[in-house]
């Protein structure tokens, strides 16, 4: 992707373009001085329900973190496994929406009332932004009310044919699922969120979750159904439980899987700072038939005999914590699935305390000593809840 032309600064507020650091929202290029004065991207950035705030001090809003905060696959990754700072984004930020509705919000950019698409239409009516292309990631959060966090980015020049992003935009869903990646950084948050999400954690979203790719004439939107994975859903709802204390950076990219595609580059990045659930804007939607989510990561064995939320309150409090930590251990720490079956039976029988800390401590201990797994020797160690391994 060709970098966009830098534009002169107007204010001392945080930059929403270029490399994403501190600075000013860019003005229109000098060459556009004789055309109608309308900055559609500024309009989109400032008009969302989630405010654009200072990168370092802002709360209940979003900002644009510099690409250099994210380490991606470098030029020698396949030979030396080296990563390096991403550098400048390929796309420019174009706003964030935090939305809620009675049913899942799909194809947000295709709605006639979408404010970002509307700002671009107004610019084109004035003869501006003729080459602009929108890219949006819609993270769909299930619940009693459905929520969507929608992150918008824009290319202001044509996407170079043959580039990795061009192939992603014009490719099929199989290619997109194999390449669409998110990289997370927990900037601020409780230890439980850091442990669940991980810092500098990367995930191919198309392989872990159900993604829909909506292609319009001048946009590509990716609707990511977080409810399609029981584990991702549990982790997210844990994070949402303390969302006002969490600041997270998210970077989106197309994964490089061949030497000639290196180094990796961020398409765009966003920082969500201590967001309040109540700041979501309500949108009307047509009623939809209930959709059954696909539980668990693909290829993961099922755990039997798990306590269910319908059981007593103590077990219900730790159910989701056990689920997502347990599955993560199976994937990353060499913990055998039979181990989790045994622990589930202990929780069910009350042999392992049903408090949140006791179960988290237990799972943390297993992650540290998976190779020493011995159910009989570990049970007495934890049955009295006397140990506090994890620093609070």
mmCIF file of C-alpha atoms in Angstrom:
data_model
loop_
_atom_site.group_PDB
_atom_site.id
_atom_site.type_symbol
_atom_site.label_atom_id
_atom_site.label_comp_id
_atom_site.label_asym_id
_atom_site.label_seq_id
_atom_site.Cartn_x
_atom_site.Cartn_y
_atom_site.Cartn_z
ATOM 1 C CA UNK A 1 0.000 0.000 0.000
ATOM 2 C CA UNK A 2 1.409 3.326 -0.956
ATOM 3 C CA UNK A 3 1.710 5.725 1.986
ATOM 4 C CA UNK A 4 -0.590 8.715 1.867
ATOM 5 C CA UNK A 5 0.769 12.231 1.589
ATOM 6 C CA UNK A 6 1.387 13.968 4.898
ATOM 7 C CA UNK A 7 -0.810 16.976 5.544
ATOM 8 C CA UNK A 8 -0.108 20.130 7.529
ATOM 9 C CA UNK A 9 -1.224 20.218 11.156
ATOM 10 C CA UNK A 10 -3.979 22.508 12.394
ATOM 11 C CA UNK A 11 -4.156 21.903 16.134
ATOM 12 C CA UNK A 12 -2.202 20.389 18.980
ATOM 13 C CA UNK A 13 -4.577 17.442 19.405
ATOM 14 C CA UNK A 14 -3.605 13.869 18.735
ATOM 15 C CA UNK A 15 -2.935 12.899 15.135
ATOM 16 C CA UNK A 16 -5.396 10.615 13.441
ATOM 17 C CA UNK A 17 -3.196 9.986 10.440
ATOM 18 C CA UNK A 18 0.376 9.231 9.476
ATOM 19 C CA UNK A 19 2.185 7.155 12.092
ATOM 20 C CA UNK A 20 -0.446 7.630 14.785
ATOM 21 C CA UNK A 21 1.422 9.527 17.499
ATOM 22 C CA UNK A 22 0.769 12.891 19.095
ATOM 23 C CA UNK A 23 0.077 15.810 16.787
ATOM 24 C CA UNK A 24 -2.777 17.244 14.782
ATOM 25 C CA UNK A 25 -5.669 16.022 12.756
ATOM 26 C CA UNK A 26 -4.480 16.591 9.181
ATOM 27 C CA UNK A 27 -5.953 19.297 7.039
ATOM 28 C CA UNK A 28 -6.810 18.891 3.358
ATOM 29 C CA UNK A 29 -3.839 19.014 0.950
ATOM 30 C CA UNK A 30 -2.844 22.371 -0.447
ATOM 31 C CA UNK A 31 -3.980 21.217 -3.894
ATOM 32 C CA UNK A 32 -7.565 21.000 -2.644
ATOM 33 C CA UNK A 33 -7.669 24.623 -1.512
ATOM 34 C CA UNK A 34 -9.908 25.738 -4.388
ATOM 35 C CA UNK A 35 -12.388 22.874 -3.885
ATOM 36 C CA UNK A 36 -15.197 22.956 -1.296
ATOM 37 C CA UNK A 37 -13.714 22.751 2.187
ATOM 38 C CA UNK A 38 -14.960 19.529 3.737
ATOM 39 C CA UNK A 39 -12.765 17.080 5.628
ATOM 40 C CA UNK A 40 -14.882 13.926 5.591
ATOM 41 C CA UNK A 41 -12.423 11.946 7.692
ATOM 42 C CA UNK A 42 -12.403 14.588 10.432
ATOM 43 C CA UNK A 43 -16.199 14.527 10.375
ATOM 44 C CA UNK A 44 -16.177 10.725 10.719
ATOM 45 C CA UNK A 45 -13.572 10.762 13.494
ATOM 46 C CA UNK A 46 -15.340 13.359 15.596
ATOM 47 C CA UNK A 47 -18.903 12.119 15.090
ATOM 48 C CA UNK A 48 -18.840 8.697 16.756
ATOM 49 C CA UNK A 49 -20.524 7.662 19.987
ATOM 50 C CA UNK A 50 -17.065 6.735 21.299
ATOM 51 C CA UNK A 51 -15.058 9.945 21.547
ATOM 52 C CA UNK A 52 -11.667 10.533 19.977
ATOM 53 C CA UNK A 53 -9.401 11.200 22.997
ATOM 54 C CA UNK A 54 -5.778 11.855 23.859
ATOM 55 C CA UNK A 55 -3.547 8.819 23.333
ATOM 56 C CA UNK A 56 -1.970 8.972 26.798
ATOM 57 C CA UNK A 57 -4.569 10.539 29.092
ATOM 58 C CA UNK A 58 -7.934 9.915 27.446
ATOM 59 C CA UNK A 59 -10.692 7.740 28.948
ATOM 60 C CA UNK A 60 -14.012 6.432 27.634
ATOM 61 C CA UNK A 61 -12.835 6.908 24.085
ATOM 62 C CA UNK A 62 -10.439 5.808 21.381
ATOM 63 C CA UNK A 63 -7.109 6.948 20.014
ATOM 64 C CA UNK A 64 -4.595 5.890 17.367
ATOM 65 C CA UNK A 65 -1.499 4.135 18.763
ATOM 66 C CA UNK A 66 1.733 4.353 16.741
ATOM 67 C CA UNK A 67 2.494 1.346 14.595
ATOM 68 C CA UNK A 68 5.905 0.972 16.219
ATOM 69 C CA UNK A 69 4.213 -0.303 19.388
ATOM 70 C CA UNK A 70 3.415 -3.541 17.533
ATOM 71 C CA UNK A 71 6.116 -6.084 16.702
ATOM 72 C CA UNK A 72 5.295 -7.963 13.511
ATOM 73 C CA UNK A 73 7.110 -10.396 11.247
ATOM 74 C CA UNK A 74 10.253 -8.732 9.937
ATOM 75 C CA UNK A 75 12.166 -9.146 6.639
ATOM 76 C CA UNK A 76 14.044 -12.199 7.991
ATOM 77 C CA UNK A 77 11.184 -13.813 9.869
ATOM 78 C CA UNK A 78 11.157 -17.136 8.014
ATOM 79 C CA UNK A 79 14.904 -17.624 8.310
ATOM 80 C CA UNK A 80 15.591 -16.076 11.746
ATOM 81 C CA UNK A 81 12.118 -15.788 13.319
ATOM 82 C CA UNK A 82 12.739 -12.110 13.971
ATOM 83 C CA UNK A 83 10.022 -9.551 14.505
ATOM 84 C CA UNK A 84 10.340 -5.785 14.259
ATOM 85 C CA UNK A 85 8.209 -2.670 14.869
ATOM 86 C CA UNK A 86 5.526 -2.297 12.223
ATOM 87 C CA UNK A 87 6.100 1.368 11.450
ATOM 88 C CA UNK A 88 3.524 3.535 9.701
ATOM 89 C CA UNK A 89 0.053 2.143 9.092
ATOM 90 C CA UNK A 90 -1.062 1.378 5.555
ATOM 91 C CA UNK A 91 -4.487 2.956 6.128
ATOM 92 C CA UNK A 92 -5.608 6.091 7.937
ATOM 93 C CA UNK A 93 -8.079 6.017 10.864
ATOM 94 C CA UNK A 94 -11.616 7.080 9.991
ATOM 95 C CA UNK A 95 -13.492 6.734 13.277
ATOM 96 C CA UNK A 96 -14.919 4.269 15.783
ATOM 97 C CA UNK A 97 -18.521 3.385 16.588
ATOM 98 C CA UNK A 98 -19.743 1.665 19.748
ATOM 99 C CA UNK A 99 -23.256 0.457 18.929
ATOM 100 C CA UNK A 100 -26.015 -1.585 20.505
ATOM 101 C CA UNK A 101 -29.157 -3.176 19.163
ATOM 102 C CA UNK A 102 -31.757 -5.847 19.859
ATOM 103 C CA UNK A 103 -30.126 -8.150 17.299
ATOM 104 C CA UNK A 104 -26.707 -8.579 15.756
ATOM 105 C CA UNK A 105 -25.543 -5.700 13.567
ATOM 106 C CA UNK A 106 -24.298 -6.993 10.209
ATOM 107 C CA UNK A 107 -22.942 -5.017 7.237
ATOM 108 C CA UNK A 108 -22.795 -1.745 9.154
ATOM 109 C CA UNK A 109 -21.195 0.140 6.249
ATOM 110 C CA UNK A 110 -24.055 -0.986 3.997
ATOM 111 C CA UNK A 111 -26.686 0.694 6.177
ATOM 112 C CA UNK A 112 -28.089 3.919 4.688
ATOM 113 C CA UNK A 113 -27.711 5.624 8.080
ATOM 114 C CA UNK A 114 -24.017 4.752 8.549
ATOM 115 C CA UNK A 115 -22.310 8.020 9.417
ATOM 116 C CA UNK A 116 -18.832 7.172 8.044
ATOM 117 C CA UNK A 117 -20.140 6.054 4.661
ATOM 118 C CA UNK A 118 -22.411 9.119 4.703
ATOM 119 C CA UNK A 119 -19.457 11.454 5.299
ATOM 120 C CA UNK A 120 -17.641 9.903 2.340
ATOM 121 C CA UNK A 121 -20.732 10.310 0.131
ATOM 122 C CA UNK A 122 -20.971 13.984 1.062
ATOM 123 C CA UNK A 123 -17.318 14.479 0.184
ATOM 124 C CA UNK A 124 -17.813 12.853 -3.213
ATOM 125 C CA UNK A 125 -20.852 15.032 -3.893
ATOM 126 C CA UNK A 126 -18.428 17.952 -3.508
ATOM 127 C CA UNK A 127 -15.907 16.392 -5.868
ATOM 128 C CA UNK A 128 -13.598 15.187 -3.077
ATOM 129 C CA UNK A 129 -12.218 11.797 -1.980
ATOM 130 C CA UNK A 130 -12.994 10.173 -5.328
ATOM 131 C CA UNK A 131 -10.410 7.407 -4.788
ATOM 132 C CA UNK A 132 -11.130 6.690 -1.112
ATOM 133 C CA UNK A 133 -11.732 3.109 0.001
ATOM 134 C CA UNK A 134 -13.121 2.137 3.425
ATOM 135 C CA UNK A 135 -12.020 -0.839 5.511
ATOM 136 C CA UNK A 136 -14.016 -1.684 8.658
ATOM 137 C CA UNK A 137 -13.726 -4.324 11.368
ATOM 138 C CA UNK A 138 -16.988 -4.984 13.200
ATOM 139 C CA UNK A 139 -16.461 -6.913 16.457
ATOM 140 C CA UNK A 140 -19.894 -8.308 17.313
ATOM 141 C CA UNK A 141 -20.517 -8.884 21.028
ATOM 142 C CA UNK A 142 -23.473 -11.153 21.920
ATOM 143 C CA UNK A 143 -25.626 -10.608 24.989
ATOM 144 C CA UNK A 144 -29.088 -9.554 26.108
ATOM 145 C CA UNK A 145 -28.429 -6.579 23.920
ATOM 146 C CA UNK A 146 -26.082 -7.060 20.993
ATOM 147 C CA UNK A 147 -23.145 -4.666 20.821
ATOM 148 C CA UNK A 148 -20.744 -3.866 18.011
ATOM 149 C CA UNK A 149 -17.376 -2.131 18.186
ATOM 150 C CA UNK A 150 -16.728 -0.926 14.650
ATOM 151 C CA UNK A 151 -13.281 0.370 13.668
ATOM 152 C CA UNK A 152 -13.041 2.306 10.404
ATOM 153 C CA UNK A 153 -9.944 2.911 8.290
ATOM 154 C CA UNK A 154 -9.519 4.544 4.901
ATOM 155 C CA UNK A 155 -7.210 4.338 1.905
ATOM 156 C CA UNK A 156 -7.123 7.706 0.165
ATOM 157 C CA UNK A 157 -5.288 6.436 -2.899
ATOM 158 C CA UNK A 158 -5.981 3.316 -4.975
ATOM 159 C CA UNK A 159 -4.706 0.075 -3.444
ATOM 160 C CA UNK A 160 -1.663 -1.035 -5.491
ATOM 161 C CA UNK A 161 -2.553 -4.093 -7.626
ATOM 162 C CA UNK A 162 -0.645 -7.167 -6.568
ATOM 163 C CA UNK A 163 -0.044 -5.949 -3.012
ATOM 164 C CA UNK A 164 -0.983 -8.249 -0.142
ATOM 165 C CA UNK A 165 -3.852 -5.986 0.898
ATOM 166 C CA UNK A 166 -5.121 -5.859 -2.707
ATOM 167 C CA UNK A 167 -5.141 -9.666 -2.796
ATOM 168 C CA UNK A 168 -6.966 -9.689 0.526
ATOM 169 C CA UNK A 169 -9.644 -7.245 -0.648
ATOM 170 C CA UNK A 170 -10.194 -9.036 -3.961
ATOM 171 C CA UNK A 171 -9.566 -12.603 -2.744
ATOM 172 C CA UNK A 172 -12.009 -15.265 -1.632
ATOM 173 C CA UNK A 173 -13.090 -15.968 1.937
ATOM 174 C CA UNK A 174 -10.750 -18.949 2.298
ATOM 175 C CA UNK A 175 -7.758 -16.690 1.607
ATOM 176 C CA UNK A 176 -9.097 -14.031 3.971
ATOM 177 C CA UNK A 177 -9.756 -16.495 6.799
ATOM 178 C CA UNK A 178 -6.211 -17.805 6.509
ATOM 179 C CA UNK A 179 -4.674 -14.321 6.640
ATOM 180 C CA UNK A 180 -6.761 -11.884 8.718
ATOM 181 C CA UNK A 181 -4.882 -11.293 11.968
ATOM 182 C CA UNK A 182 -5.345 -9.196 15.089
ATOM 183 C CA UNK A 183 -2.527 -8.232 17.470
ATOM 184 C CA UNK A 184 -3.449 -7.086 20.996
ATOM 185 C CA UNK A 185 -1.583 -5.057 23.613
ATOM 186 C CA UNK A 186 -3.024 -4.613 27.098
ATOM 187 C CA UNK A 187 -1.899 -1.092 27.995
ATOM 188 C CA UNK A 188 -3.744 -0.985 31.300
ATOM 189 C CA UNK A 189 -5.931 -3.490 33.087
ATOM 190 C CA UNK A 190 -6.371 -5.970 35.958
ATOM 191 C CA UNK A 191 -4.091 -8.991 36.053
ATOM 192 C CA UNK A 192 -6.957 -11.362 35.196
ATOM 193 C CA UNK A 193 -7.546 -9.573 31.888
ATOM 194 C CA UNK A 194 -3.833 -9.532 31.110
ATOM 195 C CA UNK A 195 -3.678 -13.260 31.799
ATOM 196 C CA UNK A 196 -6.736 -14.087 29.701
ATOM 197 C CA UNK A 197 -6.014 -11.866 26.692
ATOM 198 C CA UNK A 198 -2.225 -11.904 26.847
ATOM 199 C CA UNK A 199 0.093 -9.048 25.920
ATOM 200 C CA UNK A 200 1.309 -8.777 22.339
ATOM 201 C CA UNK A 201 -1.007 -11.717 21.595
ATOM 202 C CA UNK A 202 -1.691 -12.456 17.926
ATOM 203 C CA UNK A 203 -4.625 -14.418 16.512
ATOM 204 C CA UNK A 204 -5.839 -15.373 13.045
ATOM 205 C CA UNK A 205 -9.434 -14.308 13.559
ATOM 206 C CA UNK A 206 -10.721 -16.183 10.516
ATOM 207 C CA UNK A 207 -9.540 -19.465 12.007
ATOM 208 C CA UNK A 208 -10.653 -18.840 15.602
ATOM 209 C CA UNK A 209 -14.004 -17.135 14.942
ATOM 210 C CA UNK A 210 -16.691 -16.909 12.281
ATOM 211 C CA UNK A 211 -15.949 -13.934 10.030
ATOM 212 C CA UNK A 212 -18.195 -12.542 7.310
ATOM 213 C CA UNK A 213 -16.623 -10.432 4.571
ATOM 214 C CA UNK A 214 -18.938 -7.795 3.129
ATOM 215 C CA UNK A 215 -17.634 -6.256 -0.096
ATOM 216 C CA UNK A 216 -19.157 -3.058 -1.400
ATOM 217 C CA UNK A 217 -18.183 -0.893 -4.325
ATOM 218 C CA UNK A 218 -15.861 1.201 -2.171
ATOM 219 C CA UNK A 219 -15.505 -0.776 1.054
ATOM 220 C CA UNK A 220 -14.660 -4.066 2.712
ATOM 221 C CA UNK A 221 -16.229 -4.811 6.083
ATOM 222 C CA UNK A 222 -15.298 -7.787 8.259
ATOM 223 C CA UNK A 223 -18.001 -8.839 10.719
ATOM 224 C CA UNK A 224 -16.364 -10.891 13.485
ATOM 225 C CA UNK A 225 -18.866 -12.974 15.467
ATOM 226 C CA UNK A 226 -17.291 -13.320 18.902
ATOM 227 C CA UNK A 227 -20.213 -15.506 19.991
ATOM 228 C CA UNK A 228 -19.051 -18.188 17.548
ATOM 229 C CA UNK A 229 -16.404 -19.256 20.088
ATOM 230 C CA UNK A 230 -17.365 -20.082 23.661
ATOM 231 C CA UNK A 231 -13.832 -19.336 24.797
ATOM 232 C CA UNK A 232 -13.543 -15.963 23.056
ATOM 233 C CA UNK A 233 -17.002 -15.076 24.339
ATOM 234 C CA UNK A 234 -16.023 -15.944 27.911
ATOM 235 C CA UNK A 235 -12.784 -13.951 27.696
ATOM 236 C CA UNK A 236 -14.565 -10.941 26.223
ATOM 237 C CA UNK A 237 -17.310 -10.923 28.838
ATOM 238 C CA UNK A 238 -14.683 -11.188 31.543
ATOM 239 C CA UNK A 239 -12.978 -8.115 30.065
ATOM 240 C CA UNK A 240 -16.285 -6.274 29.701
ATOM 241 C CA UNK A 241 -16.929 -6.867 33.400
ATOM 242 C CA UNK A 242 -14.062 -4.500 34.198
ATOM 243 C CA UNK A 243 -14.027 -2.585 30.922
ATOM 244 C CA UNK A 244 -13.790 0.833 32.577
ATOM 245 C CA UNK A 245 -10.388 -0.212 33.978
ATOM 246 C CA UNK A 246 -9.035 -1.650 30.716
ATOM 247 C CA UNK A 247 -7.079 0.106 27.973
ATOM 248 C CA UNK A 248 -6.226 -2.085 25.001
ATOM 249 C CA UNK A 249 -4.437 -1.568 21.686
ATOM 250 C CA UNK A 250 -5.629 -3.575 18.701
ATOM 251 C CA UNK A 251 -3.800 -3.806 15.407
ATOM 252 C CA UNK A 252 -5.219 -5.399 12.248
ATOM 253 C CA UNK A 253 -3.146 -6.854 9.443
ATOM 254 C CA UNK A 254 -2.935 -9.415 6.662
ATOM 255 C CA UNK A 255 -0.536 -12.143 7.758
ATOM 256 C CA UNK A 256 2.555 -12.656 5.607
ATOM 257 C CA UNK A 257 3.046 -16.332 4.805
ATOM 258 C CA UNK A 258 5.750 -16.114 2.159
ATOM 259 C CA UNK A 259 9.176 -14.470 1.980
ATOM 260 C CA UNK A 260 8.119 -11.976 -0.681
ATOM 261 C CA UNK A 261 5.241 -10.744 1.524
ATOM 262 C CA UNK A 262 7.550 -9.631 4.328
ATOM 263 C CA UNK A 263 7.808 -7.448 6.306
ATOM 264 C CA UNK A 264 4.298 -7.396 7.743
ATOM 265 C CA UNK A 265 2.558 -4.035 7.967
ATOM 266 C CA UNK A 266 -0.388 -2.933 10.047
ATOM 267 C CA UNK A 267 -3.481 -1.976 8.091
ATOM 268 C CA UNK A 268 -4.509 0.135 11.051
ATOM 269 C CA UNK A 269 -4.555 0.245 14.836
ATOM 270 C CA UNK A 270 -6.838 1.580 17.536
ATOM 271 C CA UNK A 271 -6.585 2.118 21.278
ATOM 272 C CA UNK A 272 -9.802 1.715 23.275
ATOM 273 C CA UNK A 273 -9.350 3.498 26.601
ATOM 274 C CA UNK A 274 -11.498 2.579 29.613
ATOM 275 C CA UNK A 275 -14.725 2.452 27.656
ATOM 276 C CA UNK A 276 -18.116 2.682 29.327
ATOM 277 C CA UNK A 277 -20.774 0.257 28.121
ATOM 278 C CA UNK A 278 -23.437 2.953 28.475
ATOM 279 C CA UNK A 279 -21.792 5.112 25.795
ATOM 280 C CA UNK A 280 -23.090 2.829 23.021
ATOM 281 C CA UNK A 281 -25.479 4.345 20.477
ATOM 282 C CA UNK A 282 -28.712 2.420 19.894
ATOM 283 C CA UNK A 283 -29.583 1.343 16.337
ATOM 284 C CA UNK A 284 -32.810 -0.229 15.102
ATOM 285 C CA UNK A 285 -32.516 -3.590 13.363
ATOM 286 C CA UNK A 286 -34.926 -6.024 11.804
ATOM 287 C CA UNK A 287 -35.640 -9.095 13.954
ATOM 288 C CA UNK A 288 -33.455 -12.076 13.120
ATOM 289 C CA UNK A 289 -33.780 -15.768 13.788
ATOM 290 C CA UNK A 290 -31.601 -16.952 16.646
ATOM 291 C CA UNK A 291 -28.271 -18.298 15.538
ATOM 292 C CA UNK A 292 -26.469 -21.041 17.392
ATOM 293 C CA UNK A 293 -22.835 -20.190 18.087
ATOM 294 C CA UNK A 294 -20.039 -22.615 17.536
ATOM 295 C CA UNK A 295 -18.434 -23.325 20.877
ATOM 296 C CA UNK A 296 -14.697 -23.701 21.425
ATOM 297 C CA UNK A 297 -11.655 -23.334 19.227
ATOM 298 C CA UNK A 298 -11.590 -25.498 16.120
ATOM 299 C CA UNK A 299 -9.993 -28.851 16.559
ATOM 300 C CA UNK A 300 -10.188 -28.769 20.372
ATOM 301 C CA UNK A 301 -11.538 -31.798 22.174
ATOM 302 C CA UNK A 302 -14.684 -31.432 24.227
ATOM 303 C CA UNK A 303 -14.417 -31.357 28.012
ATOM 304 C CA UNK A 304 -16.991 -33.582 29.686
ATOM 305 C CA UNK A 305 -18.638 -33.195 33.104
ATOM 306 C CA UNK A 306 -18.145 -29.431 33.256
ATOM 307 C CA UNK A 307 -20.179 -27.589 35.872
ATOM 308 C CA UNK A 308 -22.900 -25.514 34.265
ATOM 309 C CA UNK A 309 -24.080 -21.972 35.076
ATOM 310 C CA UNK A 310 -27.441 -23.446 36.134
ATOM 311 C CA UNK A 311 -25.759 -25.154 39.078
ATOM 312 C CA UNK A 312 -25.126 -23.495 42.455
ATOM 313 C CA UNK A 313 -23.957 -19.862 42.521
ATOM 314 C CA UNK A 314 -20.366 -20.587 43.606
ATOM 315 C CA UNK A 315 -19.726 -22.866 40.637
ATOM 316 C CA UNK A 316 -21.446 -20.453 38.275
ATOM 317 C CA UNK A 317 -19.081 -17.669 39.356
ATOM 318 C CA UNK A 318 -16.023 -19.590 38.201
ATOM 319 C CA UNK A 319 -17.487 -21.517 35.278
ATOM 320 C CA UNK A 320 -16.339 -19.200 32.485
ATOM 321 C CA UNK A 321 -12.977 -18.593 34.108
ATOM 322 C CA UNK A 322 -12.313 -22.325 34.253
ATOM 323 C CA UNK A 323 -13.477 -22.788 30.645
ATOM 324 C CA UNK A 324 -11.273 -20.211 28.967
ATOM 325 C CA UNK A 325 -8.169 -20.726 31.115
ATOM 326 C CA UNK A 326 -8.466 -24.483 30.810
ATOM 327 C CA UNK A 327 -8.712 -24.424 27.036
ATOM 328 C CA UNK A 328 -5.848 -21.964 26.763
ATOM 329 C CA UNK A 329 -3.692 -24.345 28.807
ATOM 330 C CA UNK A 330 -4.593 -27.205 26.471
ATOM 331 C CA UNK A 331 -3.486 -25.112 23.519
ATOM 332 C CA UNK A 332 -0.372 -23.458 24.904
ATOM 333 C CA UNK A 333 1.003 -25.298 27.938
ATOM 334 C CA UNK A 334 0.812 -28.946 27.005
ATOM 335 C CA UNK A 335 -1.957 -29.662 29.504
ATOM 336 C CA UNK A 336 -3.848 -32.839 28.645
ATOM 337 C CA UNK A 337 -7.617 -32.620 28.242
ATOM 338 C CA UNK A 338 -8.083 -35.420 30.790
ATOM 339 C CA UNK A 339 -6.520 -33.132 33.400
ATOM 340 C CA UNK A 340 -9.325 -30.633 32.925
ATOM 341 C CA UNK A 341 -11.923 -33.388 33.199
ATOM 342 C CA UNK A 342 -10.452 -34.337 36.568
ATOM 343 C CA UNK A 343 -10.348 -30.733 37.804
ATOM 344 C CA UNK A 344 -13.949 -30.248 36.673
ATOM 345 C CA UNK A 345 -14.989 -33.229 38.780
ATOM 346 C CA UNK A 346 -13.166 -31.757 41.782
ATOM 347 C CA UNK A 347 -14.908 -28.409 41.353
ATOM 348 C CA UNK A 348 -18.234 -30.187 40.997
ATOM 349 C CA UNK A 349 -17.604 -32.188 44.173
ATOM 350 C CA UNK A 350 -16.442 -29.158 46.129
ATOM 351 C CA UNK A 351 -12.960 -30.584 46.645
ATOM 352 C CA UNK A 352 -11.429 -27.519 45.001
ATOM 353 C CA UNK A 353 -12.853 -24.298 46.375
ATOM 354 C CA UNK A 354 -15.437 -22.597 44.202
ATOM 355 C CA UNK A 355 -13.985 -19.143 44.788
ATOM 356 C CA UNK A 356 -12.578 -17.295 41.799
ATOM 357 C CA UNK A 357 -9.072 -17.050 43.239
ATOM 358 C CA UNK A 358 -8.804 -20.735 44.152
ATOM 359 C CA UNK A 359 -9.654 -21.925 40.649
ATOM 360 C CA UNK A 360 -7.431 -19.330 38.974
ATOM 361 C CA UNK A 361 -4.569 -20.273 41.289
ATOM 362 C CA UNK A 362 -5.107 -23.909 40.491
ATOM 363 C CA UNK A 363 -5.041 -23.388 36.741
ATOM 364 C CA UNK A 364 -2.055 -21.075 37.004
ATOM 365 C CA UNK A 365 -0.196 -23.745 38.949
ATOM 366 C CA UNK A 366 -0.982 -26.325 36.265
ATOM 367 C CA UNK A 367 0.287 -23.991 33.548
ATOM 368 C CA UNK A 368 3.574 -23.627 35.432
ATOM 369 C CA UNK A 369 4.020 -27.329 36.188
ATOM 370 C CA UNK A 370 2.151 -29.230 33.502
ATOM 371 C CA UNK A 371 4.975 -31.736 33.186
ATOM 372 C CA UNK A 372 4.625 -32.615 36.894
ATOM 373 C CA UNK A 373 0.914 -33.358 36.633
ATOM 374 C CA UNK A 374 -0.178 -35.721 39.393
ATOM 375 C CA UNK A 375 -3.838 -35.364 40.403
ATOM 376 C CA UNK A 376 -3.515 -37.101 43.749
ATOM 377 C CA UNK A 377 -0.526 -35.044 44.908
ATOM 378 C CA UNK A 378 -1.958 -31.693 43.806
ATOM 379 C CA UNK A 379 -5.405 -32.106 45.305
ATOM 380 C CA UNK A 380 -4.353 -31.850 49.002
ATOM 381 C CA UNK A 381 -2.215 -28.836 48.130
ATOM 382 C CA UNK A 382 -5.265 -26.918 46.935
ATOM 383 C CA UNK A 383 -8.150 -28.382 48.878
ATOM 384 C CA UNK A 384 -7.614 -26.009 51.808
ATOM 385 C CA UNK A 385 -7.218 -22.946 49.540
ATOM 386 C CA UNK A 386 -4.176 -21.997 51.579
ATOM 387 C CA UNK A 387 -1.906 -20.947 48.717
ATOM 388 C CA UNK A 388 -1.960 -17.708 46.812
ATOM 389 C CA UNK A 389 0.361 -18.192 43.864
ATOM 390 C CA UNK A 390 -0.811 -15.375 41.658
ATOM 391 C CA UNK A 391 0.232 -11.895 42.755
ATOM 392 C CA UNK A 392 -2.839 -9.695 42.950
#
